[in-house]
Coordinates of C-alpha atoms in Angstrom, one line a residue:
M1 CA 89.2 76.8 67.7
T2 CA 87.2 80.0 67.5
G3 CA 86.0 79.6 71.1
L4 CA 89.6 79.1 72.3
T5 CA 90.8 82.1 70.3
T6 CA 88.0 84.3 71.8
F7 CA 88.9 83.2 75.3
R8 CA 92.6 84.0 74.8
R9 CA 91.7 87.5 73.7
D10 CA 89.0 88.1 76.3
P11 CA 90.1 91.0 78.5
V12 CA 88.9 89.4 81.8
A13 CA 90.8 86.1 81.0
T14 CA 93.9 88.2 79.9
A15 CA 93.8 90.1 83.2
F16 CA 93.7 86.9 85.4
A17 CA 96.3 85.2 83.2
G18 CA 98.6 88.3 83.6
A19 CA 98.2 88.1 87.4
F20 CA 99.3 84.4 87.3
A21 CA 102.3 85.3 85.2
L22 CA 103.3 88.0 87.5
L23 CA 103.5 85.8 90.6
P24 CA 107.3 85.4 90.0
S25 CA 107.7 89.1 89.2
S26 CA 111.1 90.7 89.0
A27 CA 110.3 92.4 92.3
A28 CA 109.6 89.1 94.1
V29 CA 112.5 87.2 92.5
I30 CA 115.2 89.9 92.5
F31 CA 114.3 92.0 95.5
Y32 CA 112.1 90.3 98.0
S33 CA 113.9 86.9 98.0
Q34 CA 117.5 88.1 98.1
G35 CA 117.7 88.3 101.8
F36 CA 117.3 84.6 102.1
F37 CA 120.2 83.9 99.8
L38 CA 122.5 86.5 101.4
G39 CA 123.5 84.3 104.4
P40 CA 124.2 81.0 102.6
V41 CA 126.0 82.6 99.6
T42 CA 128.3 84.9 101.7
E43 CA 129.1 82.1 104.2
E44 CA 130.1 79.7 101.4
F45 CA 132.3 82.1 99.4
G46 CA 133.4 84.5 102.2
W47 CA 131.9 87.6 100.5
S48 CA 130.8 90.6 102.5
R49 CA 127.1 91.4 102.7
S50 CA 127.7 94.8 100.9
Q51 CA 129.4 92.9 98.0
F52 CA 126.4 90.6 97.7
M53 CA 123.8 93.3 97.9
G54 CA 125.8 95.5 95.6
T55 CA 125.1 93.1 92.8
V56 CA 121.4 93.3 93.5
T57 CA 121.4 97.1 93.5
M58 CA 123.1 97.2 90.2
A59 CA 120.6 94.7 88.8
L60 CA 117.7 96.8 89.9
I61 CA 119.2 100.0 88.4
A62 CA 119.8 98.1 85.1
L63 CA 116.2 96.9 85.2
A64 CA 114.9 100.5 85.8
V65 CA 116.9 102.0 82.9
L66 CA 115.5 99.5 80.5
Y67 CA 111.8 100.1 81.2
P68 CA 111.4 102.8 78.5
L69 CA 113.2 100.7 75.9
V70 CA 111.2 97.6 76.6
G71 CA 108.0 99.6 76.5
R72 CA 108.9 101.0 73.2
L73 CA 109.8 97.5 71.8
G74 CA 106.4 96.3 73.0
D75 CA 104.7 99.1 71.2
R76 CA 106.5 98.4 68.0
F77 CA 106.6 94.6 67.9
G78 CA 103.9 93.5 70.3
A79 CA 104.1 92.3 73.8
R80 CA 104.5 88.6 73.1
R81 CA 107.6 89.0 70.9
V82 CA 109.3 90.9 73.7
L83 CA 108.0 88.7 76.6
V84 CA 108.9 85.3 75.3
P85 CA 112.7 85.8 74.8
G86 CA 112.8 87.9 78.0
I87 CA 111.1 85.2 80.1
L88 CA 113.4 82.5 78.7
L89 CA 116.5 84.6 79.5
F90 CA 115.2 85.5 83.0
G91 CA 114.3 81.9 83.9
F92 CA 117.4 80.2 82.6
G93 CA 119.6 83.0 83.8
M94 CA 118.3 82.5 87.3
M95 CA 119.1 78.8 87.1
S96 CA 122.6 79.7 85.9
L97 CA 123.4 81.3 89.2
S98 CA 123.3 77.8 90.7
L99 CA 126.5 77.0 88.7
V100 CA 128.6 80.0 89.9
G101 CA 131.5 79.3 92.2
D102 CA 133.6 81.7 94.2
N103 CA 133.8 84.3 91.4
L104 CA 132.3 87.6 92.5
P105 CA 132.8 89.4 89.2
L106 CA 131.1 86.6 87.2
Y107 CA 128.3 86.5 89.8
A108 CA 127.8 90.3 89.5
V109 CA 127.7 90.2 85.7
L110 CA 125.2 87.4 85.7
T111 CA 123.0 89.1 88.3
I112 CA 123.0 92.3 86.3
L113 CA 122.1 90.5 83.1
I114 CA 119.3 88.7 84.9
G115 CA 118.0 92.0 86.2
M116 CA 118.0 93.3 82.6
A117 CA 116.0 90.3 81.4
G118 CA 113.7 90.6 84.4
V119 CA 112.3 93.9 83.2
V120 CA 109.7 91.8 81.2
Q121 CA 108.4 90.3 84.5
S122 CA 106.9 93.5 85.6
P123 CA 103.4 94.9 85.0
L124 CA 104.6 97.0 82.1
L125 CA 103.8 94.7 79.1
Y126 CA 101.1 92.6 80.7
S127 CA 99.1 95.7 81.7
M128 CA 99.7 97.1 78.2
V129 CA 97.8 94.2 76.6
V130 CA 95.0 94.4 79.2
A131 CA 94.6 98.2 78.7
H132 CA 94.4 97.7 74.9
R133 CA 91.7 95.0 75.2
A134 CA 89.6 96.3 78.1
P135 CA 86.7 98.6 77.5
L136 CA 86.8 101.9 79.2
R137 CA 84.1 101.1 81.7
S138 CA 86.2 98.2 83.2
R139 CA 89.7 99.1 82.2
G140 CA 90.9 100.3 85.7
K141 CA 89.5 97.2 87.4
L142 CA 91.1 94.7 84.9
I143 CA 94.5 96.5 85.0
A144 CA 94.2 96.2 88.8
I145 CA 93.4 92.5 88.6
C146 CA 96.4 91.9 86.3
T147 CA 98.9 93.8 88.5
T148 CA 97.6 92.1 91.7
G149 CA 99.9 89.2 90.8
V150 CA 102.9 91.3 92.0
P151 CA 101.9 91.7 95.7
L152 CA 100.6 88.1 95.7
G153 CA 103.9 86.9 94.5
N154 CA 105.7 89.1 97.0
M155 CA 103.8 87.1 99.7
A156 CA 104.3 83.7 98.1
I157 CA 107.8 83.7 96.8
P158 CA 109.7 84.3 100.1
P159 CA 108.2 81.2 101.8
L160 CA 108.8 79.2 98.7
V161 CA 112.5 80.3 98.7
V162 CA 112.8 79.4 102.4
W163 CA 111.5 75.9 101.7
L164 CA 113.6 75.4 98.6
I165 CA 116.8 76.4 100.5
A166 CA 115.9 74.1 103.4
E167 CA 115.3 71.2 101.1
F168 CA 117.8 71.7 98.3
G169 CA 120.2 74.4 99.4
W170 CA 120.7 77.8 97.8
R171 CA 121.7 76.4 94.5
G172 CA 118.6 74.3 94.3
A173 CA 116.5 77.3 95.2
R174 CA 117.9 79.2 92.3
V175 CA 116.8 76.4 89.9
G176 CA 113.4 76.3 91.6
L177 CA 112.9 80.1 91.0
G178 CA 113.9 79.7 87.4
L179 CA 111.4 76.9 86.9
A180 CA 108.7 79.0 88.6
I181 CA 109.3 81.9 86.2
L182 CA 109.1 79.6 83.2
F183 CA 106.0 77.7 84.5
C184 CA 104.0 80.8 85.4
A185 CA 105.0 83.3 82.7
L186 CA 105.9 81.5 79.5
P187 CA 102.5 79.8 78.9
V188 CA 100.7 83.1 79.6
A189 CA 102.9 85.0 77.2
L190 CA 102.4 82.5 74.4
M191 CA 98.6 82.0 74.9
F192 CA 97.3 85.4 76.0
M193 CA 99.7 88.2 75.0
G194 CA 99.4 88.2 71.2
D195 CA 97.5 90.4 68.7
A196 CA 97.4 93.6 70.8
R197 CA 99.7 95.4 68.3
E198 CA 97.4 94.8 65.4
R199 CA 94.4 96.1 67.4
I200 CA 96.3 99.3 68.2
K201 CA 97.0 100.0 64.6
S202 CA 93.3 99.8 63.8
V203 CA 92.4 102.5 66.3
S204 CA 92.5 106.2 65.5
E205 CA 93.5 108.3 68.5
K206 CA 94.3 111.7 67.1
T207 CA 93.2 113.5 70.3
R208 CA 96.1 111.9 72.3
S209 CA 99.6 113.3 72.8
A210 CA 102.6 111.4 71.5
A211 CA 104.9 109.6 73.9
L212 CA 108.0 111.4 72.7
S213 CA 106.5 114.7 74.0
V214 CA 105.7 113.3 77.4
I215 CA 108.3 115.4 79.2
S216 CA 107.1 118.7 77.6
R217 CA 103.4 118.2 78.2
R218 CA 101.5 119.0 81.4
P219 CA 100.2 115.5 82.2
G220 CA 103.6 114.0 81.7
V221 CA 105.5 116.4 83.9
L222 CA 103.0 116.1 86.7
L223 CA 102.8 112.3 86.5
L224 CA 106.5 111.7 86.3
S225 CA 107.1 114.0 89.2
A226 CA 104.4 112.5 91.4
I227 CA 105.5 108.9 90.6
F228 CA 109.1 109.7 91.3
L229 CA 108.5 111.5 94.6
S230 CA 106.0 109.0 95.9
G231 CA 108.1 106.1 94.9
L232 CA 111.1 107.6 96.7
A233 CA 109.1 108.3 99.9
L234 CA 106.8 105.3 100.1
N235 CA 109.4 102.7 99.2
G236 CA 112.1 104.3 101.3
F237 CA 109.8 104.1 104.3
L238 CA 108.8 100.5 103.5
V239 CA 112.4 99.4 103.3
S240 CA 113.1 101.0 106.6
L241 CA 110.0 99.8 108.4
V242 CA 111.6 96.6 109.8
P243 CA 114.5 98.5 111.6
M244 CA 111.9 101.1 112.8
V245 CA 109.8 98.3 114.4
T246 CA 112.8 96.6 116.0
D247 CA 114.2 99.9 117.2
R248 CA 111.0 100.3 119.3
G249 CA 111.9 97.0 121.1
L250 CA 109.4 94.9 119.2
L251 CA 110.3 91.4 117.8
P252 CA 111.4 90.7 114.2
S253 CA 108.3 88.4 114.0
D254 CA 106.2 91.5 114.7
A255 CA 107.9 93.3 111.8
A256 CA 107.3 90.4 109.5
R257 CA 103.6 90.4 110.4
I258 CA 103.4 94.1 109.8
L259 CA 105.0 93.7 106.3
V260 CA 102.5 90.9 105.5
V261 CA 99.6 93.2 106.4
A262 CA 101.1 95.9 104.1
A263 CA 101.3 93.4 101.3
V264 CA 97.7 92.3 101.8
A265 CA 96.6 95.9 101.9
G266 CA 98.5 96.4 98.6
V267 CA 96.2 93.9 96.9
F268 CA 93.1 95.7 98.1
G269 CA 94.7 99.0 97.2
R270 CA 95.1 97.9 93.6
I271 CA 91.5 96.6 93.3
G272 CA 90.1 99.6 95.0
A273 CA 92.0 102.0 92.8
G274 CA 90.7 100.1 89.7
W275 CA 87.2 100.2 90.9
L276 CA 87.2 103.9 91.6
L277 CA 89.1 104.9 88.5
D278 CA 86.4 103.2 86.4
R279 CA 83.6 105.1 88.2
V280 CA 85.1 108.5 88.8
Q281 CA 86.1 110.0 85.5
K282 CA 88.4 112.6 87.0
P283 CA 92.2 112.0 87.4
Q284 CA 92.2 113.7 90.8
I285 CA 90.7 110.6 92.4
G286 CA 94.2 109.2 92.7
V287 CA 94.9 111.7 95.4
L288 CA 93.0 109.4 97.9
W289 CA 95.8 106.9 97.8
Y290 CA 98.5 109.5 98.4
I291 CA 96.5 110.8 101.3
A292 CA 96.5 107.2 102.7
G293 CA 100.3 107.0 102.3
T294 CA 100.8 110.3 104.1
I295 CA 98.6 109.1 107.0
G296 CA 100.5 105.8 107.1
I297 CA 103.9 107.5 107.4
G298 CA 102.4 110.0 109.9
L299 CA 101.2 107.2 112.2
S300 CA 104.8 106.1 112.6
F301 CA 105.4 109.1 114.8
Y302 CA 102.8 108.0 117.3
P303 CA 104.4 106.2 120.3
G304 CA 102.2 103.2 120.1
G305 CA 102.8 99.5 119.8
T306 CA 102.0 97.0 117.0
L307 CA 98.4 98.1 116.6
V308 CA 99.3 101.7 115.5
L309 CA 102.1 100.4 113.3
T310 CA 99.8 97.9 111.8
I311 CA 97.2 100.5 110.9
G312 CA 100.0 102.7 109.5
S313 CA 101.2 99.7 107.4
I314 CA 97.7 99.2 106.0
C315 CA 97.6 102.8 104.8
L316 CA 101.0 102.5 103.4
G317 CA 100.1 99.2 101.6
L318 CA 97.0 100.8 100.1
A319 CA 99.1 103.6 98.7
L320 CA 101.9 101.3 97.4
G321 CA 99.3 99.0 95.9
A322 CA 97.7 101.7 93.8
E323 CA 100.9 103.1 92.4
T324 CA 101.3 100.8 89.5
E325 CA 97.6 100.8 88.8
L326 CA 97.5 104.6 88.7
G327 CA 100.4 104.8 86.3
A328 CA 99.0 102.3 83.9
Y329 CA 95.5 103.8 83.9
Y330 CA 96.6 107.4 83.5
T331 CA 98.8 106.3 80.6
S332 CA 95.9 104.7 78.9
R333 CA 93.8 107.8 79.3
F334 CA 96.2 110.6 78.5
Y335 CA 98.4 109.1 75.8
D336 CA 98.1 107.4 72.4
R337 CA 97.9 103.6 72.7
K338 CA 100.6 103.3 70.1
H339 CA 103.0 104.7 72.7
F340 CA 101.5 103.1 75.8
G341 CA 104.5 100.9 76.6
E342 CA 107.0 103.7 76.1
V343 CA 105.1 106.2 78.4
L344 CA 104.4 103.6 81.1
G345 CA 108.1 102.6 80.8
L346 CA 109.2 106.1 81.6
L347 CA 106.9 106.2 84.6
S348 CA 108.1 102.8 85.8
C349 CA 111.7 103.8 85.4
C350 CA 111.1 106.9 87.5
Y351 CA 109.2 104.9 90.2
T352 CA 111.9 102.2 90.4
I353 CA 114.8 104.7 90.6
G354 CA 112.9 106.7 93.2
G355 CA 112.4 103.6 95.2
A356 CA 116.1 102.7 95.1
L357 CA 117.1 106.2 96.2
G358 CA 114.4 106.2 98.9
G359 CA 116.1 103.4 100.8
Q360 CA 119.4 105.2 100.5
M361 CA 117.8 108.5 101.7
F362 CA 116.5 106.9 104.9
S363 CA 119.8 105.2 105.6
V364 CA 121.7 108.5 105.2
F365 CA 119.3 110.3 107.5
F366 CA 119.7 107.5 110.1
D367 CA 123.5 107.7 109.9
Q368 CA 123.4 111.5 110.4
F369 CA 120.7 111.8 113.1
G370 CA 120.5 108.4 114.7
D371 CA 116.9 107.7 114.0
Y372 CA 114.3 107.8 111.1
V373 CA 112.2 110.7 112.4
L374 CA 113.4 113.4 110.1
A375 CA 113.5 111.0 107.1
S376 CA 109.9 110.1 107.8
I377 CA 108.9 113.8 108.0
V378 CA 110.5 114.4 104.6
A379 CA 108.8 111.3 103.2
A380 CA 105.4 112.4 104.4
V381 CA 105.9 115.8 102.8
L382 CA 107.0 114.3 99.5
V383 CA 103.9 112.1 99.4
A384 CA 101.7 115.2 100.1
V385 CA 103.5 117.0 97.3
S386 CA 102.7 114.1 95.0
A387 CA 99.0 114.5 96.0
V388 CA 99.1 118.2 95.0
L389 CA 100.6 117.3 91.7
L390 CA 97.8 114.9 90.9
L391 CA 95.3 117.6 91.8
A392 CA 96.8 119.7 89.1
L393 CA 96.2 117.1 86.3
P394 CA 94.0 118.3 83.5
P395 CA 90.7 116.5 82.5
Y396 CA 91.0 113.3 80.4
P397 CA 91.0 113.9 76.7
T398 CA 87.6 113.2 75.0
L399 CA 87.4 109.7 73.5
S400 CA 85.6 108.7 70.4
D401 CA 83.3 105.7 70.5
D402 CA 85.9 103.3 69.0
Q403 CA 88.5 104.5 71.6
A404 CA 86.3 103.7 74.5
H405 CA 85.7 100.1 73.6

């Protein structure tokens, strides 16, 4: 029993378990898979595409707003007590969509509630536990391993949904997604996500700033601003990448391959960010990924074919992959662990809202000017501004010996 308990609390095992749990993340289930349900559902009920996607947008906004609250609940009650009921609601809620008929208001309400429950299936609480357990020398790397489950799930969930719809219809696919959530996340939450709260209470961290003062302190203002602006620019560009590719006369299959390349680069972006953050003890190291994002957007102006766009998508994927990792690591270094979830929740909220507004920004620019050139220029400038904000971060607070282990 002692050996099993030690394994369940081991930071490396916790990181890999968290990655497995995040394969059916809220991003993969709510955002990346919705395009495959759009056609079958709207054809069966006669809804417009804007009506269907409107429910998804509302669900994402509800999810974003709840990030700080869920983070605070995790700080107060421990990650497991928040994860388990949230996972159950998310999984069974997804299955319940298979029972909805031609009733758009009911479908919208259920989708919003599912989005609210889905906030637990984000890196927020999983990375919180990893950060609390991991020693300083490997904290960045282990957080990166944990959050890598998100891009891996973004690659795996869409093909799974396509297969489920082909074999069992869209209703069966909803049930399949719900089962995937319960199968991957629930055992991990029960086995690996306990006891972090007790460990936090035993650690004295008087040198850190409190979460409630995050807006008024220099690191908080800089991080919130950088995360919001980069989320708006990078995610807005990513959402618009497919029409950019097809507008150049390339095939949709070319666009799909470019997106896959970006997702794969995102995995390496996270791992690379973790590796460097552990070795370079200066917060300015995060600028490297924003530079990569600026280059990725800039390459979209070059009148080349798939090769140039692929290289640009690699740079974009590296930057997007590091975003979550940077937020979690910076939170663990600048703020008291007792408020880790709340601070990271604020950052996640800003990032998600920024991403939602970014897609809208690119659409507005296209409607006004007939292309994405000006929107891309604005996005590149915003990412560059984010890099400048990270350059202005102060040094990490000095840690005592018990804080570093």
